[in-house]
XYZ file of C-alpha atoms in Angstrom:
569
model
C -15.929 -38.417 -5.192
C -14.222 -34.729 -6.951
C -14.927 -34.062 -2.941
C -13.283 -37.076 -1.725
C -10.322 -36.784 -3.618
C -9.764 -33.397 -2.735
C -9.666 -34.984 0.838
C -7.387 -37.828 0.254
C -4.668 -35.377 -1.535
C -5.170 -33.257 1.333
C -4.760 -36.488 4.060
C -1.840 -37.746 1.475
C 0.419 -34.551 2.337
C 2.917 -32.588 0.175
C 3.991 -35.978 -1.187
C 1.030 -36.331 -3.448
C 3.026 -34.466 -6.972
C -0.134 -32.746 -7.522
C -0.350 -30.925 -3.948
C 3.439 -30.749 -4.238
C 3.553 -28.360 -7.447
C 1.203 -26.332 -5.402
C 3.457 -25.130 -3.097
C 6.211 -24.325 -5.539
C 4.044 -21.449 -6.385
C 3.559 -20.009 -2.929
C 5.282 -16.510 -2.475
C 6.558 -17.626 0.868
C 8.979 -19.800 -0.656
C 10.709 -17.270 -3.389
C 13.352 -14.379 -1.296
C 11.469 -10.808 0.061
C 12.865 -9.210 -3.118
C 11.352 -11.607 -5.494
C 7.840 -11.717 -3.471
C 7.606 -7.614 -3.764
C 8.705 -7.943 -8.067
C 6.192 -10.216 -7.531
C 3.151 -8.252 -5.655
C 3.998 -5.519 -8.343
C 3.622 -7.743 -11.159
C 0.771 -8.541 -9.307
C -0.245 -5.499 -9.068
C 0.408 -4.005 -13.065
C -1.646 -6.751 -14.309
C -4.590 -5.789 -12.827
C -4.083 -1.742 -13.819
C -3.545 -2.717 -16.959
C -7.004 -5.111 -16.574
C -8.217 -1.711 -15.903
C -6.064 -0.176 -18.100
C -7.952 -2.269 -20.945
C -11.848 -2.069 -19.356
C -11.313 1.916 -19.166
C -10.445 1.795 -22.901
C -12.803 -0.920 -23.136
C -15.689 1.228 -22.218
C -14.344 4.167 -24.711
C -14.794 2.430 -27.923
C -18.167 0.983 -27.172
C -19.849 4.768 -25.656
C -22.259 5.243 -28.311
C -23.257 8.659 -26.552
C -21.141 10.571 -28.916
C -22.489 8.550 -31.907
C -26.572 8.984 -30.509
C -25.419 13.153 -29.809
C -23.583 12.904 -33.940
C -26.717 11.418 -34.484
C -29.555 13.968 -32.593
C -27.297 17.358 -34.135
C -27.764 15.802 -37.787
C -31.154 14.662 -37.557
C -31.912 18.531 -36.181
C -29.637 20.044 -38.989
C -31.444 17.858 -41.442
C -34.594 19.391 -40.464
C -33.237 22.829 -40.074
C -32.732 22.631 -43.856
C -35.963 20.916 -44.882
C -37.350 23.810 -43.911
C -35.942 26.607 -45.138
C -35.741 24.819 -48.686
C -40.164 24.315 -47.315
C -40.090 28.014 -46.687
C -37.647 30.206 -49.008
C -36.495 27.501 -52.132
C -39.846 27.343 -53.514
C -41.318 29.286 -56.550
C -42.723 30.211 -59.444
C -41.314 30.227 -62.479
C -42.132 32.689 -65.609
C -43.078 30.661 -69.174
C -41.709 32.755 -72.089
C -43.123 32.997 -75.568
C -40.238 30.758 -77.665
C -40.756 34.135 -80.196
C -39.796 36.729 -77.876
C -35.984 37.092 -76.543
C -35.121 35.627 -73.545
C -33.731 38.700 -71.756
C -36.459 40.964 -72.982
C -38.976 42.574 -70.306
C -41.637 42.940 -72.436
C -44.453 41.686 -70.653
C -45.715 40.359 -73.342
C -44.042 37.722 -74.070
C -44.618 35.864 -70.768
C -46.774 33.454 -71.072
C -48.139 32.328 -68.151
C -46.587 31.442 -64.781
C -45.128 27.484 -63.562
C -46.518 25.480 -60.976
C -44.570 26.079 -57.919
C -40.670 23.994 -57.976
C -37.826 23.932 -56.593
C -35.352 26.695 -57.246
C -31.819 25.412 -57.984
C -29.846 28.594 -56.964
C -31.834 28.626 -53.878
C -31.015 25.370 -53.102
C -26.741 25.754 -54.209
C -26.302 29.584 -52.297
C -28.118 28.177 -48.917
C -26.038 24.343 -49.095
C -22.727 25.886 -49.914
C -23.042 29.168 -47.386
C -23.834 26.684 -44.486
C -23.255 22.545 -45.474
C -19.809 22.987 -47.515
C -17.563 21.764 -43.879
C -19.497 19.979 -42.375
C -18.750 16.239 -40.966
C -21.412 15.324 -42.835
C -22.604 15.064 -46.749
C -25.583 16.928 -48.250
C -27.235 16.247 -51.541
C -30.202 18.175 -52.573
C -32.873 16.324 -55.299
C -35.918 18.022 -56.612
C -39.124 15.908 -57.428
C -38.321 14.745 -61.144
C -34.476 13.175 -59.678
C -32.499 15.720 -60.459
C -29.755 15.989 -58.656
C -29.707 20.031 -57.689
C -26.610 20.505 -55.155
C -23.386 17.890 -53.744
C -21.080 19.164 -51.184
C -19.019 16.408 -52.108
C -18.669 18.131 -55.722
C -18.404 21.653 -54.289
C -15.684 23.867 -54.474
C -14.399 25.220 -50.993
C -12.228 27.822 -51.871
C -9.754 28.824 -54.666
C -6.741 28.434 -53.006
C -3.655 26.827 -53.699
C -1.100 25.203 -51.575
C 2.752 24.171 -52.668
C 3.474 20.855 -50.762
C 7.367 19.271 -52.217
C 6.864 16.630 -53.946
C 9.401 14.639 -51.382
C 7.769 15.965 -48.485
C 6.275 13.411 -46.173
C 2.653 13.943 -45.122
C 1.452 13.424 -41.810
C 5.115 12.928 -39.830
C 7.134 14.096 -37.620
C 11.084 13.730 -36.662
C 9.621 14.533 -33.368
C 9.874 10.370 -31.904
C 6.818 11.845 -29.168
C 4.648 13.300 -31.960
C 5.019 10.277 -34.205
C 4.542 7.906 -30.944
C 1.280 9.837 -30.269
C -0.024 9.735 -34.114
C 0.966 5.575 -34.180
C -0.744 5.579 -30.677
C -4.211 7.652 -31.625
C -4.144 5.529 -35.424
C -4.643 2.820 -34.054
C -6.776 3.111 -31.581
C -9.110 4.924 -33.575
C -8.395 1.989 -35.978
C -9.732 -0.816 -33.071
C -12.431 1.209 -32.262
C -13.674 2.217 -35.852
C -14.118 -1.922 -36.048
C -15.332 -2.856 -33.331
C -18.202 -0.816 -33.479
C -18.490 -1.125 -37.818
C -18.981 -4.908 -36.044
C -21.748 -3.988 -33.651
C -23.577 -2.333 -36.069
C -22.367 -3.848 -39.619
C -26.148 -7.063 -38.251
C -28.529 -3.384 -38.143
C -27.387 -2.138 -41.652
C -28.531 -2.385 -44.922
C -26.455 -2.735 -48.581
C -26.744 0.466 -50.122
C -27.625 0.685 -53.341
C -28.146 4.033 -55.379
C -29.349 7.816 -53.514
C -32.286 6.876 -56.236
C -33.597 4.453 -55.353
C -33.983 6.501 -51.370
C -35.043 9.404 -53.458
C -38.043 6.919 -54.351
C -38.884 5.490 -51.484
C -39.031 8.959 -49.532
C -41.202 11.302 -52.410
C -43.301 7.956 -52.289
C -43.879 7.279 -48.173
C -44.249 12.058 -47.681
C -42.175 11.136 -44.359
C -38.516 10.884 -42.767
C -36.163 7.666 -43.536
C -33.448 7.008 -40.702
C -31.285 3.797 -42.192
C -28.137 2.645 -41.670
C -26.157 1.339 -44.944
C -22.746 -0.542 -45.948
C -20.912 0.331 -48.331
C -18.319 -1.608 -50.401
C -15.612 -1.250 -47.716
C -18.675 -2.212 -45.416
C -17.600 1.293 -43.290
C -20.652 1.909 -41.509
C -22.749 5.306 -43.348
C -26.147 6.850 -41.484
C -28.669 7.751 -43.727
C -31.371 10.402 -43.370
C -33.732 11.276 -46.093
C -36.175 14.081 -45.533
C -38.795 15.194 -47.866
C -38.723 19.074 -49.005
C -43.133 19.743 -48.140
C -44.919 22.472 -49.027
C -48.145 22.603 -48.743
C -48.705 18.489 -48.651
C -46.532 17.955 -51.910
C -43.508 16.928 -52.256
C -40.867 19.507 -53.717
C -37.435 18.128 -53.123
C -35.333 15.012 -51.137
C -32.997 16.330 -48.579
C -30.097 12.974 -47.745
C -27.216 13.346 -45.059
C -25.525 11.308 -44.818
C -21.934 10.551 -42.501
C -19.787 8.371 -41.912
C -21.302 6.009 -38.391
C -17.891 6.335 -36.588
C -15.394 9.528 -37.072
C -11.418 9.229 -36.046
C -12.288 10.856 -32.811
C -8.794 12.450 -31.681
C -9.594 13.285 -28.590
C -10.934 9.781 -27.383
C -7.529 8.514 -28.860
C -6.482 11.622 -27.141
C -8.086 10.503 -23.850
C -6.926 6.900 -23.854
C -2.932 7.910 -25.280
C -2.890 9.603 -21.944
C -3.866 7.515 -19.417
C -2.157 4.795 -21.297
C 1.416 6.967 -20.745
C 0.469 7.280 -16.566
C -0.117 3.540 -16.580
C 3.314 2.921 -17.853
C 4.667 5.999 -15.682
C 3.050 4.462 -12.671
C 4.147 1.475 -13.583
C 8.152 2.364 -13.767
C 7.371 4.105 -10.696
C 6.540 1.641 -8.197
C 8.916 -0.830 -9.976
C 11.599 2.301 -8.644
C 10.510 2.381 -5.900
C 9.516 -1.597 -4.487
C 13.587 -1.875 -6.178
C 14.597 1.163 -3.967
C 12.777 0.297 -0.893
C 12.860 -3.678 -0.887
C 16.480 -3.126 0.405
C 15.533 -1.225 3.683
C 13.905 -4.233 4.054
C 15.305 -6.969 3.377
C 18.363 -5.772 4.249
C 17.705 -5.572 8.346
C 15.553 -8.323 8.305
C 19.082 -10.336 6.954
C 20.788 -8.644 9.310
C 17.848 -9.681 12.121
C 19.036 -13.530 9.898
C 22.945 -13.304 10.677
C 23.016 -11.994 14.437
C 20.633 -14.764 15.472
C 22.873 -17.722 13.200
C 25.787 -15.811 15.050
C 24.247 -16.143 18.338
C 23.080 -19.721 17.515
C 26.592 -20.974 16.539
C 28.670 -19.070 18.361
C 31.653 -17.682 16.243
C 32.737 -14.818 16.284
C 32.021 -12.925 13.399
C 35.298 -10.542 11.053
C 32.273 -7.813 10.127
C 30.678 -5.912 13.460
C 26.861 -6.059 12.894
C 24.477 -4.649 15.285
C 20.783 -4.507 15.496
C 18.712 -2.357 13.316
C 16.935 0.316 15.064
C 14.208 1.627 13.391
C 10.173 2.726 14.469
C 7.910 0.782 12.544
C 7.726 -3.201 13.146
C 10.668 -4.328 12.090
C 12.480 -2.029 14.073
C 9.736 -3.375 17.290
C 10.257 -6.785 15.563
C 14.561 -6.202 16.345
C 13.532 -5.078 19.717
C 12.181 -8.052 20.979
C 14.824 -10.562 18.790
C 17.390 -8.232 21.483
C 15.590 -8.538 24.470
C 14.811 -12.537 23.900
C 18.438 -12.660 23.519
C 18.764 -10.708 26.611
C 16.283 -13.283 28.461
C 18.054 -15.995 26.895
C 21.497 -15.139 28.118
C 19.834 -14.282 31.500
C 18.254 -17.551 32.194
C 21.586 -19.097 30.782
C 23.342 -17.255 33.620
C 21.054 -17.801 36.125
C 21.169 -21.558 35.582
C 24.875 -21.880 35.661
C 24.040 -19.669 39.060
C 21.729 -21.366 39.593
C 23.447 -24.472 39.168
C 25.997 -23.238 41.247
C 24.308 -22.891 44.477
C 22.291 -25.689 44.467
C 25.828 -27.523 44.579
C 26.850 -25.196 47.476
C 23.431 -25.826 49.372
C 24.129 -29.930 49.231
C 28.140 -29.735 49.319
C 26.965 -28.315 53.115
C 25.560 -31.012 54.647
C 27.164 -33.950 52.735
C 29.860 -33.084 54.241
C 29.043 -33.178 57.502
C 27.262 -36.242 56.627
C 30.735 -37.916 55.457
C 32.721 -36.305 58.540
C 30.102 -37.880 60.850
C 30.234 -41.149 58.999
C 33.899 -41.435 59.500
C 33.773 -40.697 62.922
C 31.298 -43.932 63.461
C 33.330 -46.354 60.803
C 36.356 -45.052 63.117
C 34.833 -46.237 66.075
C 37.670 -43.231 67.667
C 34.241 -41.340 69.991
C 32.262 -42.144 72.605
C 28.851 -44.576 73.032
C 27.483 -40.209 74.379
C 28.740 -39.127 71.401
C 27.403 -41.185 68.807
C 24.054 -40.548 69.635
C 24.176 -36.710 68.929
C 26.404 -37.373 65.119
C 23.450 -39.591 65.039
C 20.991 -36.890 65.405
C 22.968 -34.821 63.296
C 22.706 -37.009 60.454
C 19.220 -37.363 60.521
C 18.856 -33.325 61.225
C 21.596 -33.401 57.641
C 19.226 -35.948 55.464
C 16.203 -33.320 56.504
C 17.565 -31.043 55.751
C 19.054 -32.449 52.318
C 15.393 -33.823 51.113
C 13.822 -30.996 52.177
C 16.964 -28.503 50.358
C 15.392 -31.570 47.345
C 11.893 -30.669 47.786
C 12.534 -26.900 47.318
C 14.476 -26.921 44.654
C 12.063 -29.096 42.572
C 9.515 -26.642 43.625
C 11.580 -23.884 42.391
C 12.108 -25.300 39.067
C 9.167 -25.948 38.073
C 7.860 -22.623 39.381
C 10.651 -21.013 36.718
C 9.134 -23.077 34.031
C 5.576 -22.271 34.863
C 6.407 -18.354 34.538
C 7.412 -18.826 31.381
C 4.517 -20.257 29.706
C 1.640 -19.402 32.534
C -1.617 -17.920 31.287
C -2.544 -14.742 32.806
C -6.254 -13.152 33.565
C -7.833 -9.292 34.752
C -7.677 -10.361 38.324
C -10.072 -7.372 41.129
C -7.428 -7.026 43.141
C -9.220 -6.089 46.149
C -11.911 -8.899 46.429
C -8.482 -11.042 45.190
C -6.552 -9.554 49.031
C -10.138 -10.516 51.188
C -10.159 -14.085 49.587
C -6.396 -14.265 50.680
C -6.720 -12.959 54.213
C -9.910 -14.978 54.551
C -8.080 -18.004 53.663
C -6.156 -17.756 57.038
C -8.852 -16.950 59.069
C -8.163 -20.256 61.522
C -4.591 -20.771 62.216
C -2.699 -22.915 64.856
C -1.022 -19.609 66.374
C -4.265 -17.353 66.095
C -2.627 -15.043 64.024
C -5.376 -12.039 62.066
C -4.480 -10.883 59.059
C -6.489 -7.668 58.324
C -6.884 -5.559 55.679
C -7.390 -2.444 54.322
C -9.053 -1.639 50.602
C -11.145 0.361 48.772
C -14.831 -0.147 47.139
C -12.650 -0.008 43.985
C -12.671 -2.010 40.999
C -9.237 -2.362 40.053
C -7.557 -5.165 37.736
C -4.303 -6.712 37.503
C -2.979 -8.779 34.851
C -1.713 -11.797 36.206
C -1.738 -15.963 36.933
C -4.031 -16.320 39.763
C -2.257 -19.699 40.819
C 1.072 -17.319 41.152
C -0.271 -13.837 42.467
C -1.391 -16.599 45.801
C 1.691 -17.879 46.279
C 2.901 -14.437 46.447
C 1.060 -13.215 49.140
C 1.140 -17.205 51.075
C 4.967 -16.473 50.880
C 4.579 -13.939 52.337
C 2.107 -14.398 55.633
C 3.394 -18.130 56.019
C 6.650 -16.180 56.597
C 5.471 -13.697 59.001
C 3.038 -16.416 60.665
C 6.106 -18.732 61.265
C 8.066 -15.877 63.162
C 5.184 -14.177 65.340
C 3.619 -15.296 68.825
C -0.277 -16.114 69.315
C -2.615 -13.540 68.581
C -0.464 -11.353 66.736
C -1.864 -9.504 63.395
C -0.250 -9.174 59.897
C -1.625 -6.245 58.301
C -2.260 -5.168 54.218
C -3.043 -2.447 52.651
C -3.829 -1.612 48.918
C -4.693 1.710 47.192
C -3.158 2.562 43.860
C -1.081 5.080 43.278
C -1.792 6.478 39.999
C -4.089 5.279 37.714
C -1.576 2.979 35.777
C -0.506 0.972 39.136
C -1.655 -0.647 42.480
C 1.157 -0.697 45.722
C 0.667 -2.943 48.292
C 2.256 -3.438 51.744
C 2.106 -6.423 54.013
C 3.266 -5.568 57.176
C 3.631 -7.774 60.761
C 4.518 -7.516 64.253
C 7.574 -9.543 64.183
C 11.219 -8.455 64.870
C 12.019 -7.519 61.838
C 15.043 -8.334 59.060
C 18.094 -5.665 58.656
C 17.445 -2.747 56.546
C 20.722 -3.800 55.124
C 19.667 -7.382 53.957
C 16.725 -5.557 51.954
C 18.492 -7.209 48.972
C 20.202 -10.522 50.372
C 16.537 -12.077 51.118
C 15.832 -12.551 48.076
C 18.688 -14.428 46.690
C 18.793 -18.290 46.709
C 18.854 -19.633 49.385
C 19.679 -17.518 52.114
C 18.129 -17.064 55.478
C 18.669 -15.480 58.275
C 16.631 -18.269 60.447
C 20.506 -20.153 61.554
C 17.700 -21.749 64.683
C 15.127 -22.798 61.926
C 17.388 -23.647 58.771
C 16.616 -26.845 59.001
C 13.100 -26.118 57.944
C 13.258 -23.550 55.646
C 15.591 -23.446 52.409
C 14.965 -19.910 51.894
C 14.152 -19.847 48.422
C 10.452 -18.595 48.961
C 10.836 -14.827 48.565
C 13.522 -15.413 45.836
C 10.516 -17.351 44.263
C 7.835 -14.428 44.877
C 10.242 -12.060 42.955
C 10.986 -14.530 39.789
C 6.395 -14.009 39.958
C 6.377 -10.262 40.471
C 9.072 -9.277 37.711
C 6.825 -12.220 35.512
C 4.036 -9.750 36.257
C 5.506 -6.523 35.054
C 5.797 -5.343 38.730
C 8.263 -5.233 41.857
C 8.595 -6.000 45.561
C 11.309 -5.737 48.276
C 11.783 -5.003 51.824
C 10.716 -1.188 52.914
C 11.503 -0.046 56.234
C 7.695 0.195 58.255
C 5.942 2.846 58.247
C 3.496 1.951 61.246
C 3.737 2.453 64.373
C 1.192 -0.648 65.561
C 3.617 -3.230 62.718
C 6.812 -2.468 62.859
C 7.924 -5.806 62.380
C 8.581 -6.310 58.458
C 6.947 -4.767 55.381
C 6.951 -5.955 52.125
C 5.580 -3.275 49.268
C 4.310 -5.306 45.784
C 3.853 -2.736 43.059
C 1.824 -4.451 40.212
C 0.527 -2.298 37.192
C -2.919 -1.987 36.451
C -5.432 -2.419 33.118
C -5.475 0.695 32.087
């Protein structure tokens, strides 16, 4: 059903309200400047999403938590092993009647059972674990706390600070901005990890419960707990064992998430790089959009000037560039020149047609007036009638040739090209003249190379048919036409067409390609003078050249035409 609705909407076209809304959001409806701006904003948005993804990766990355856990677990084992090996000792029991400071051996009643020595324990903890990221608490087997790094003094140093001083602030905007960003990052990171681990954490009750459970189980207990502020705390409780007997418990705790300055700094640097990059992109886009939009506007104005034919107050020139806009400028300029050339040719063609038709019309008018006035003899009337018939035939020929010429000109502009093996093509052309009334033989000299030209096969055939037909029309019976092809280089091929006729004066080498020009006065009624003009138009459309030259073959002293065509590279 949905598919049918979509098909119906598309069939109705942009008149549908929803479809017309869709077309409004197409980039092509906006100027190039806005298009570039929108594209850059979309790119910036994609970059921002990538930045968020990277920050999310930094925030949810558990590697630091796992590394800290492994490191802390090793230290817990180290503390337990040290206390087991060095802090468990026997204490001498003295007679109550003796002075406690005496060294008399008679006052010693007995030696106590092995116990955890508080002095050794405290010294070891103070010397090694006062300035760590975790807290260390040591209980003996009687649940008496021997050491706690939170209650121990770190140093005797005293610092003075002004009462009105603002701790952690700076007058430098960059420092404040950086600190704000890192604090915000760490706060967000803490909340994220807190929400991630709160489900697997337990409510922390008391250290005594943890000590009791460790003594009872005689093994390390590792758990995550949360306090009243919902902060997640990692606690590792390890028994101090000696000869499979517990003499104490070591409890190490630390917040699961610390303020990671380096991680926040990485995010801060990446964010600032992103902002800087976006600003640079927008600036460059704004700067270079002018270099793109300005020449296109110039081309638009030039085409408008060409169309309206209104002379502007300011002279515009076609942009000269080495990129695609420069190519477009060149092509538009060429199209404009071609259009002007076509218009000029059309005007000249109209003038030529008018001139060519006036001559027979004038002759017909004069003959008609003489016949109507009846001022001539009967024998002269026959001559006039013959002339009238001749002029009518000539006009019919002219009109037919003009129609063909116009049609061919139109076809040249729209014809499709194909790659033609020129040597095989010339052989086929020659074979088409195997039988003719004058028994004219067409000789071919080619090589076995496969040389290809891009051309329209029908139009190229017409060129050679025009040349060969012209030669046959002036040749006597059993004479020859010779066609030779050879590649000048890897880019061009030269084709020469010779005949054994009387030849064409080289002074007329250019004239013979003019429309309606012919040097055969006697046969003028049968030749309109458009054949060679059509041939030149066709060859030029293929990117080639046709011209008349002096024959370089003794056996063919007549006309010699050269056709140069570009080869397929």
